[in-house]
GROMACS .gro file of C-alpha atoms in nm:
model
  378
    1MET     CA    1  -2.114  -1.704  -6.313
    2ALA     CA    2  -1.976  -2.018  -6.150
    3VAL     CA    3  -1.631  -2.106  -6.022
    4LEU     CA    4  -1.540  -2.432  -5.848
    5LYS     CA    5  -1.206  -2.562  -5.723
    6ILE     CA    6  -1.100  -2.923  -5.675
    7PHE     CA    7  -0.803  -3.017  -5.460
    8PRO     CA    8  -0.569  -3.309  -5.545
    9GLU     CA    9  -0.601  -3.662  -5.418
   10LYS     CA   10  -0.224  -3.708  -5.450
   11ASP     CA   11   0.099  -3.552  -5.578
   12ALA     CA   12   0.471  -3.634  -5.579
   13THR     CA   13   0.803  -3.514  -5.722
   14LEU     CA   14   1.033  -3.731  -5.937
   15TYR     CA   15   1.406  -3.665  -5.889
   16SER     CA   16   1.659  -3.794  -6.145
   17ALA     CA   17   1.934  -3.760  -5.882
   18TYR     CA   18   1.752  -4.005  -5.653
   19PRO     CA   19   1.601  -4.261  -5.895
   20SER     CA   20   1.401  -4.465  -5.642
   21MET     CA   21   1.313  -4.196  -5.385
   22ASN     CA   22   0.944  -4.138  -5.320
   23THR     CA   23   0.812  -3.798  -5.202
   24GLY     CA   24   0.438  -3.863  -5.188
   25LEU     CA   25   0.391  -3.688  -4.850
   26ASP     CA   26   0.637  -3.403  -4.895
   27GLU     CA   27   0.504  -3.051  -4.839
   28ILE     CA   28   0.679  -2.933  -5.159
   29ILE     CA   29   0.652  -3.035  -5.524
   30GLU     CA   30   0.910  -2.899  -5.764
   31ALA     CA   31   1.017  -2.863  -6.125
   32SER     CA   32   1.384  -2.775  -6.091
   33LEU     CA   33   1.723  -2.819  -6.253
   34THR     CA   34   2.036  -2.898  -6.055
   35THR     CA   35   2.362  -2.909  -6.243
   36PHE     CA   36   2.579  -3.047  -5.965
   37THR     CA   37   2.460  -3.257  -5.671
   38ASP     CA   38   2.638  -3.463  -5.409
   39GLY     CA   39   2.784  -3.775  -5.565
   40SER     CA   40   2.632  -3.701  -5.906
   41PRO     CA   41   2.811  -3.432  -6.108
   42SER     CA   42   2.585  -3.473  -6.411
   43PRO     CA   43   2.294  -3.233  -6.479
   44GLN     CA   44   1.981  -3.341  -6.293
   45ALA     CA   45   1.611  -3.255  -6.315
   46SER     CA   46   1.295  -3.288  -6.110
   47ARG     CA   47   0.935  -3.302  -6.230
   48PHE     CA   48   0.614  -3.326  -6.034
   49LEU     CA   49   0.289  -3.517  -6.068
   50VAL     CA   50  -0.051  -3.404  -5.942
   51GLN     CA   51  -0.377  -3.597  -5.978
   52PHE     CA   52  -0.740  -3.509  -5.905
   53ALA     CA   53  -1.003  -3.773  -5.826
   54ASP     CA   54  -1.234  -3.878  -6.108
   55ASP     CA   55  -1.536  -3.849  -5.881
   56ASP     CA   56  -1.452  -3.486  -5.794
   57ILE     CA   57  -1.400  -3.394  -6.159
   58ASP     CA   58  -1.720  -3.572  -6.269
   59SER     CA   59  -1.921  -3.399  -5.995
   60ALA     CA   60  -1.793  -3.059  -6.106
   61ILE     CA   61  -1.857  -3.126  -6.476
   62ALA     CA   62  -2.210  -3.246  -6.392
   63LEU     CA   63  -2.291  -2.896  -6.264
   64ILE     CA   64  -2.222  -2.743  -6.605
   65PRO     CA   65  -2.537  -2.722  -6.822
   66ALA     CA   66  -2.505  -2.958  -7.119
   67ASN     CA   67  -2.536  -2.678  -7.376
   68LYS     CA   68  -2.259  -2.481  -7.204
   69TYR     CA   69  -2.034  -2.787  -7.188
   70GLN     CA   70  -2.085  -2.874  -7.554
   71SER     CA   71  -2.038  -2.513  -7.671
   72GLY     CA   72  -1.715  -2.474  -7.475
   73SER     CA   73  -1.850  -2.202  -7.242
   74TRP     CA   74  -1.631  -2.335  -6.960
   75ASN     CA   75  -1.267  -2.387  -6.881
   76ALA     CA   76  -1.037  -2.577  -6.646
   77LYS     CA   77  -0.712  -2.442  -6.505
   78LEU     CA   78  -0.432  -2.616  -6.316
   79GLN     CA   79  -0.316  -2.387  -6.037
   80CYS     CA   80   0.001  -2.429  -5.830
   81PHE     CA   81   0.130  -2.171  -5.584
   82ILE     CA   82   0.495  -2.084  -5.550
   83ALA     CA   83   0.679  -2.157  -5.228
   84GLU     CA   84   1.034  -2.072  -5.342
   85SER     CA   85   1.209  -1.981  -5.665
   86GLU     CA   86   1.574  -1.916  -5.740
   87GLY     CA   87   1.829  -1.933  -6.019
   88LEU     CA   88   1.585  -1.834  -6.292
   89SER     CA   89   1.731  -1.722  -6.622
   90LEU     CA   90   1.584  -1.432  -6.815
   91ASP     CA   91   1.308  -1.666  -6.934
   92THR     CA   92   1.218  -2.003  -6.781
   93THR     CA   93   0.939  -2.205  -6.942
   94VAL     CA   94   0.734  -2.465  -6.757
   95LYS     CA   95   0.522  -2.719  -6.945
   96CYS     CA   96   0.233  -2.939  -6.838
   97PHE     CA   97   0.107  -3.263  -6.997
   98PRO     CA   98  -0.144  -3.536  -6.906
   99VAL     CA   99   0.028  -3.837  -6.750
  100ALA     CA  100   0.004  -4.160  -6.954
  101LYS     CA  101   0.040  -4.425  -6.681
  102SER     CA  102  -0.108  -4.484  -6.337
  103TRP     CA  103   0.118  -4.417  -6.040
  104GLY     CA  104   0.127  -4.472  -5.666
  105MET     CA  105   0.156  -4.180  -5.425
  106GLY     CA  106   0.368  -4.342  -5.153
  107THR     CA  107   0.446  -4.198  -4.812
  108GLY     CA  108   0.798  -4.063  -4.856
  109ARG     CA  109   0.951  -3.719  -4.813
  110TYR     CA  110   1.253  -3.560  -4.977
  111LEU     CA  111   1.578  -3.717  -4.846
  112ASP     CA  112   1.408  -3.924  -4.576
  113VAL     CA  113   1.652  -4.140  -4.379
  114PRO     CA  114   1.610  -4.421  -4.448
  115MET     CA  115   1.488  -4.340  -4.796
  116VAL     CA  116   1.123  -4.433  -4.860
  117THR     CA  117   1.059  -4.625  -5.184
  118ASN     CA  118   0.696  -4.736  -5.146
  119GLY     CA  119   0.557  -4.509  -5.418
  120THR     CA  120   0.637  -4.343  -5.748
  121SER     CA  121   0.989  -4.220  -5.822
  122TRP     CA  122   1.202  -4.124  -6.120
  123VAL     CA  123   1.240  -4.486  -6.235
  124TRP     CA  124   0.925  -4.651  -6.102
  125SER     CA  125   0.559  -4.566  -6.161
  126ASP     CA  126   0.469  -4.730  -5.831
  127TYR     CA  127   0.687  -4.878  -5.553
  128SER     CA  128   1.052  -4.957  -5.617
  129GLY     CA  129   1.082  -5.277  -5.822
  130SER     CA  130   0.729  -5.250  -5.964
  131ILE     CA  131   0.665  -5.117  -6.319
  132PRO     CA  132   0.925  -4.887  -6.477
  133TRP     CA  133   0.786  -4.567  -6.623
  134THR     CA  134   0.945  -4.643  -6.959
  135SER     CA  135   0.790  -4.988  -7.007
  136SER     CA  136   0.479  -5.021  -7.227
  137ILE     CA  137   0.453  -4.659  -7.341
  138PRO     CA  138   0.105  -4.607  -7.493
  139THR     CA  139   0.052  -4.475  -7.844
  140GLY     CA  140   0.075  -4.096  -7.846
  141ALA     CA  141   0.288  -4.083  -7.531
  142THR     CA  142   0.657  -4.020  -7.471
  143SER     CA  143   0.923  -3.987  -7.206
  144SER     CA  144   1.234  -3.771  -7.189
  145TYR     CA  145   1.571  -3.822  -7.019
  146THR     CA  146   1.941  -3.829  -7.107
  147SER     CA  147   2.204  -4.098  -7.102
  148SER     CA  148   2.357  -3.942  -6.790
  149VAL     CA  149   2.057  -4.039  -6.573
  150PHE     CA  150   1.842  -4.346  -6.522
  151ALA     CA  151   1.559  -4.398  -6.770
  152GLY     CA  152   1.235  -4.261  -6.631
  153GLY     CA  153   1.090  -3.931  -6.517
  154GLY     CA  154   0.730  -4.019  -6.606
  155ILE     CA  155   0.554  -4.059  -6.939
  156TRP     CA  156   0.296  -3.823  -7.089
  157TYR     CA  157   0.073  -3.763  -7.387
  158THR     CA  158   0.230  -3.524  -7.634
  159GLY     CA  159  -0.061  -3.401  -7.848
  160SER     CA  160  -0.043  -3.024  -7.891
  161GLN     CA  161  -0.406  -2.998  -7.785
  162TYR     CA  162  -0.314  -3.134  -7.442
  163SER     CA  163   0.005  -2.941  -7.368
  164ALA     CA  164   0.008  -2.613  -7.177
  165SER     CA  165   0.299  -2.386  -7.091
  166VAL     CA  166   0.392  -2.064  -6.914
  167THR     CA  167   0.713  -1.860  -6.928
  168PHE     CA  168   0.847  -1.683  -6.620
  169ASN     CA  169   1.108  -1.411  -6.590
  170TYR     CA  170   1.264  -1.231  -6.296
  171ARG     CA  171   0.968  -1.005  -6.223
  172THR     CA  172   0.663  -1.212  -6.317
  173ASP     CA  173   0.447  -1.397  -6.070
  174LYS     CA  174   0.573  -1.757  -6.043
  175ASP     CA  175   0.235  -1.913  -5.966
  176ILE     CA  176   0.114  -2.163  -6.226
  177ASP     CA  177  -0.228  -2.095  -6.383
  178LEU     CA  178  -0.248  -2.316  -6.694
  179ASN     CA  179  -0.548  -2.376  -6.917
  180VAL     CA  180  -0.599  -2.754  -6.923
  181THR     CA  181  -0.955  -2.756  -7.060
  182ASN     CA  182  -0.877  -2.991  -7.349
  183THR     CA  183  -0.726  -3.249  -7.116
  184VAL     CA  184  -1.018  -3.238  -6.873
  185ARG     CA  185  -1.259  -3.264  -7.167
  186ALA     CA  186  -1.071  -3.573  -7.289
  187TRP     CA  187  -1.101  -3.724  -6.941
  188THR     CA  188  -1.475  -3.662  -6.914
  189THR     CA  189  -1.624  -3.688  -7.265
  190SER     CA  190  -1.664  -4.034  -7.411
  191SER     CA  191  -1.726  -3.884  -7.756
  192VAL     CA  192  -1.369  -3.756  -7.778
  193PRO     CA  193  -1.203  -3.990  -8.033
  194SER     CA  194  -0.885  -4.022  -7.832
  195GLN     CA  195  -1.035  -4.016  -7.482
  196LEU     CA  196  -0.765  -4.022  -7.218
  197PRO     CA  197  -0.757  -4.198  -6.881
  198ASN     CA  198  -0.712  -3.962  -6.587
  199TYR     CA  199  -0.368  -4.018  -6.438
  200GLY     CA  200  -0.320  -3.651  -6.355
  201PHE     CA  201  -0.068  -3.398  -6.484
  202ILE     CA  202   0.310  -3.387  -6.505
  203VAL     CA  203   0.479  -3.047  -6.476
  204LYS     CA  204   0.839  -2.999  -6.592
  205GLN     CA  205   1.074  -2.735  -6.719
  206ASP     CA  206   1.101  -2.713  -7.096
  207LEU     CA  207   1.482  -2.699  -7.096
  208GLU     CA  208   1.640  -2.971  -6.883
  209PHE     CA  209   1.978  -3.142  -6.825
  210VAL     CA  210   2.186  -2.834  -6.905
  211ASP     CA  211   2.553  -2.893  -6.819
  212ASN     CA  212   2.615  -2.542  -6.687
  213ASN     CA  213   2.641  -2.462  -6.319
  214ASN     CA  214   2.527  -2.106  -6.394
  215TYR     CA  215   2.191  -2.241  -6.513
  216GLN     CA  216   2.003  -2.399  -6.225
  217PRO     CA  217   1.647  -2.261  -6.216
  218GLN     CA  218   1.446  -2.401  -5.927
  219LEU     CA  219   1.069  -2.371  -5.893
  220LYS     CA  220   0.920  -2.516  -5.575
  221TYR     CA  221   0.543  -2.521  -5.515
  222PHE     CA  222   0.323  -2.609  -5.220
  223SER     CA  223   0.187  -2.965  -5.236
  224VAL     CA  224  -0.148  -3.104  -5.125
  225ASP     CA  225   0.025  -3.192  -4.797
  226THR     CA  226   0.117  -2.832  -4.722
  227ASN     CA  227   0.016  -2.681  -4.390
  228THR     CA  228  -0.068  -2.356  -4.569
  229ILE     CA  229  -0.373  -2.237  -4.764
  230TYR     CA  230  -0.193  -2.290  -5.097
  231PRO     CA  231  -0.240  -2.651  -5.214
  232PRO     CA  232  -0.263  -2.712  -5.589
  233ALA     CA  233  -0.610  -2.685  -5.738
  234LEU     CA  234  -0.805  -2.762  -6.052
  235GLN     CA  235  -1.030  -2.461  -6.106
  236ILE     CA  236  -1.336  -2.524  -6.323
  237SER     CA  237  -1.538  -2.222  -6.437
  238TRP     CA  238  -1.844  -2.198  -6.654
  239ASP     CA  239  -2.072  -1.931  -6.794
  240ASP     CA  240  -2.405  -1.944  -6.606
  241PHE     CA  241  -2.494  -1.579  -6.667
  242SER     CA  242  -2.868  -1.511  -6.680
  243TRP     CA  243  -3.057  -1.184  -6.727
  244ASN     CA  244  -3.428  -1.247  -6.692
  245THR     CA  245  -3.596  -0.966  -6.500
  246GLY     CA  246  -3.947  -1.060  -6.614
  247SER     CA  247  -4.209  -0.799  -6.531
  248SER     CA  248  -3.998  -0.621  -6.270
  249THR     CA  249  -4.032  -0.243  -6.268
  250GLN     CA  250  -3.685  -0.192  -6.121
  251THR     CA  251  -3.448   0.014  -6.332
  252VAL     CA  252  -3.077  -0.026  -6.400
  253LEU     CA  253  -2.839   0.181  -6.191
  254ASN     CA  254  -2.705   0.462  -6.412
  255THR     CA  255  -2.577   0.732  -6.177
  256LEU     CA  256  -2.291   0.773  -5.932
  257PRO     CA  257  -2.214   0.783  -5.645
  258ALA     CA  258  -2.400   0.467  -5.554
  259THR     CA  259  -2.451   0.232  -5.263
  260ILE     CA  260  -2.427  -0.146  -5.308
  261ASN     CA  261  -2.495  -0.392  -5.026
  262LEU     CA  262  -2.556  -0.764  -4.986
  263ALA     CA  263  -2.926  -0.819  -4.927
  264GLU     CA  264  -2.848  -1.101  -4.684
  265ASN     CA  265  -2.525  -1.245  -4.549
  266PRO     CA  266  -2.555  -1.506  -4.271
  267GLY     CA  267  -2.179  -1.477  -4.219
  268ILE     CA  268  -2.109  -1.850  -4.181
  269PHE     CA  269  -2.146  -2.119  -4.449
  270TYR     CA  270  -2.082  -2.491  -4.448
  271ASN     CA  271  -1.826  -2.595  -4.707
  272GLN     CA  272  -2.079  -2.810  -4.897
  273SER     CA  273  -2.327  -2.527  -4.943
  274ILE     CA  274  -2.408  -2.317  -5.248
  275ASN     CA  275  -2.521  -1.964  -5.164
  276ARG     CA  276  -2.699  -1.713  -5.381
  277PHE     CA  277  -2.587  -1.365  -5.284
  278ARG     CA  278  -2.843  -1.097  -5.374
  279LEU     CA  279  -2.743  -0.734  -5.416
  280ASN     CA  280  -2.921  -0.416  -5.315
  281ALA     CA  281  -2.814  -0.116  -5.522
  282ARG     CA  282  -2.930   0.245  -5.541
  283PRO     CA  283  -2.792   0.594  -5.609
  284GLU     CA  284  -2.640   0.746  -5.298
  285PHE     CA  285  -2.853   1.053  -5.359
  286PRO     CA  286  -3.171   0.933  -5.532
  287VAL     CA  287  -3.400   1.175  -5.710
  288GLN     CA  288  -3.667   1.296  -5.468
  289LEU     CA  289  -4.020   1.205  -5.575
  290TRP     CA  290  -4.367   1.256  -5.435
  291THR     CA  291  -4.441   0.898  -5.331
  292THR     CA  292  -4.592   0.714  -5.037
  293SER     CA  293  -4.270   0.525  -4.970
  294SER     CA  294  -3.908   0.626  -4.926
  295VAL     CA  295  -3.702   0.647  -5.246
  296TYR     CA  296  -3.417   0.501  -5.042
  297LEU     CA  297  -3.602   0.166  -5.043
  298ASN     CA  298  -3.606   0.140  -5.423
  299ASN     CA  299  -3.373  -0.131  -5.549
  300TYR     CA  300  -3.186  -0.107  -5.882
  301PHE     CA  301  -3.037  -0.369  -6.108
  302LEU     CA  302  -2.662  -0.347  -6.165
  303PRO     CA  303  -2.564  -0.301  -6.533
  304SER     CA  304  -2.576  -0.619  -6.741
  305GLY     CA  305  -2.246  -0.739  -6.889
  306SER     CA  306  -2.025  -0.498  -6.695
  307THR     CA  307  -2.075  -0.612  -6.334
  308THR     CA  308  -1.854  -0.884  -6.186
  309TRP     CA  309  -1.769  -1.025  -5.845
  310ALA     CA  310  -1.449  -1.141  -5.676
  311ILE     CA  311  -1.351  -1.307  -5.348
  312LYS     CA  312  -1.045  -1.229  -5.137
  313ASP     CA  313  -0.894  -1.405  -4.837
  314LEU     CA  314  -0.959  -1.161  -4.555
  315GLU     CA  315  -0.628  -1.227  -4.378
  316THR     CA  316  -0.385  -1.241  -4.671
  317ASN     CA  317  -0.577  -0.997  -4.896
  318GLU     CA  318  -0.511  -1.230  -5.191
  319TYR     CA  319  -0.767  -1.294  -5.462
  320ILE     CA  320  -0.915  -1.642  -5.437
  321VAL     CA  321  -1.143  -1.565  -5.733
  322ASP     CA  322  -1.053  -1.261  -5.941
  323PHE     CA  323  -1.291  -1.047  -6.145
  324ASP     CA  324  -1.365  -1.219  -6.477
  325ASN     CA  325  -1.581  -1.074  -6.753
  326THR     CA  326  -1.685  -1.424  -6.861
  327TYR     CA  327  -1.704  -1.640  -6.550
  328THR     CA  328  -1.794  -1.402  -6.263
  329GLN     CA  329  -2.057  -1.180  -6.421
  330VAL     CA  330  -2.348  -1.081  -6.198
  331SER     CA  331  -2.689  -1.214  -6.311
  332ALA     CA  332  -3.037  -1.075  -6.250
  333ASP     CA  333  -3.392  -1.201  -6.209
  334ALA     CA  334  -3.719  -1.026  -6.122
  335THR     CA  335  -3.606  -0.984  -5.760
  336SER     CA  336  -3.257  -0.836  -5.789
  337SER     CA  337  -2.905  -0.874  -5.919
  338TYR     CA  338  -2.735  -1.186  -5.781
  339PHE     CA  339  -2.449  -1.437  -5.810
  340ASP     CA  340  -2.390  -1.790  -5.680
  341VAL     CA  341  -2.087  -1.910  -5.482
  342TYR     CA  342  -1.989  -2.276  -5.440
  343MET     CA  343  -1.839  -2.281  -5.091
  344ASP     CA  344  -1.655  -2.612  -5.126
  345PHE     CA  345  -1.380  -2.452  -5.338
  346LEU     CA  346  -1.284  -2.228  -5.042
  347GLN     CA  347  -1.050  -2.345  -4.768
  348PRO     CA  348  -1.260  -2.407  -4.453
  349GLU     CA  349  -1.210  -2.229  -4.121
  350ARG     CA  350  -1.109  -1.905  -4.293
  351TYR     CA  351  -1.271  -1.567  -4.352
  352TYR     CA  352  -1.335  -1.420  -4.697
  353THR     CA  353  -1.464  -1.093  -4.834
  354ILE     CA  354  -1.670  -1.016  -5.146
  355LEU     CA  355  -1.594  -0.735  -5.390
  356ILE     CA  356  -1.824  -0.602  -5.663
  357LYS     CA  357  -1.698  -0.422  -5.975
  358THR     CA  358  -1.934  -0.238  -6.207
  359THR     CA  359  -1.926   0.025  -6.480
  360VAL     CA  360  -2.178   0.308  -6.444
  361ASP     CA  361  -2.195   0.617  -6.662
  362GLY     CA  362  -1.848   0.549  -6.807
  363SER     CA  363  -1.677   0.501  -6.469
  364THR     CA  364  -1.560   0.162  -6.336
  365ILE     CA  365  -1.594   0.134  -5.960
  366VAL     CA  366  -1.493  -0.144  -5.719
  367PHE     CA  367  -1.710  -0.171  -5.408
  368ASN     CA  368  -1.535  -0.327  -5.110
  369ASN     CA  369  -1.758  -0.282  -4.808
  370GLN     CA  370  -1.605  -0.570  -4.613
  371TYR     CA  371  -1.888  -0.815  -4.690
  372SER     CA  372  -1.709  -1.090  -4.500
  373PHE     CA  373  -1.809  -1.449  -4.427
  374LYS     CA  374  -1.652  -1.766  -4.290
  375VAL     CA  375  -1.653  -2.116  -4.437
  376VAL     CA  376  -1.664  -2.400  -4.184
  377ASN     CA  377  -1.645  -2.778  -4.212
  378GLY     CA  378  -1.993  -2.924  -4.231
   0.00000   0.00000   0.00000
C-alpha cells in the first residue's frame, strides 16, 4: 500500500480580537474562543488557514493509478498536531471547509510589536487595506461573524460534501485527522461539475462567540513554521495492493512462532527516494526435511489480506504511519512479500523503525525487531 504526506506552503491564524493582525510566520495556528480579552469584552474567536501547493498535490495524485483514483480507492486527510489545549467543554467540535478566496501568508507573528499587517488577517484576505474577506463572496460560499466583531474571518464553501468535522472531549486525542478526500478530488479533477480552486482549508470551532466566560475552549496546533517534527500535513493514501506470486513454489507462513526480517535495509535513504522493502519470513522451528539445502533458508510469503506495516519515529515512539487494513497491506510477487515507502513524507534527519503485523493460525502478532533507518536531505 502507499502513503504520502505533503507539508503546507503557508498557514496563518485569523483573530477577531485583532482584525488586521497577520500571523503568517507564527509557530502556532489556533481555533480558539476567548470570551474576554484586553480592551474587547465581547466574545472573540480565532480560525486558522492552511494551504498546500498545487504542484505537490498534483504530483501525489499522479502517483495513484487511474483506475484506483476513479474508483475511489484512495483518500486524503488533513492532519494537525496539538501543541496546547485548555478550557474544553464536555464536547468541542471543530469543523474544516475549503477556503473560497486566495490569501496572502504575510510575515507576522501573534502580538508582534509593532503589529505586522502585510498578510491575511480577520478582515483582509491579503495585506491590510487590500481585499476584505467579505467582498465578492462566490456562489456556494459563506462567511460567519457577529455584530460584536468586524466583518471577516475568512470565507469558505459550504457544500456538505466538502465539510469535515471532529468532536473532542476531555480524554480524547486532540490531534486533527479529517477526511478531506472530496475537497482534494474537487481541486484535482476537471470532470467534477463544481470544481474548486485550491485556496487551502479553514479550520474553526463549530460553536463560536459564546458570551460566557466559563466557555473558552482553546485548541492550539503546531504550524508549518514550528521547530518541531509536528507541522500540519495532507496525507494521501491509496490502495496499491498486489498479490501476484506467479510460478513461485514458496508457501504462505501458517505456523507460529515465526521469524520475520527485512531482506535488505541500507539504513539511510534520501528524502526523494522510494524504497521497496522485501521481507524474509519462516517458522522459527521449521519442519526438518531430507534436502540438500538448509530448511532455514526457505522463504515464506506472509498471509495475504492480513499483513500490514507501520512506521514509528524512533525517538518519540509515535506512529508516523499506523497499521491500516486498506492502505498499508503487504503485497507479494514471485520473489517475496514486500511494501513500498515514499521517503519524502518523512521528516529528514530523523530515525524511524518499521513494524510488521500479521495474523497466522488465528493469532495476530506484531513484529518489532528495530528495523531502523534514517532519512536525509538529498
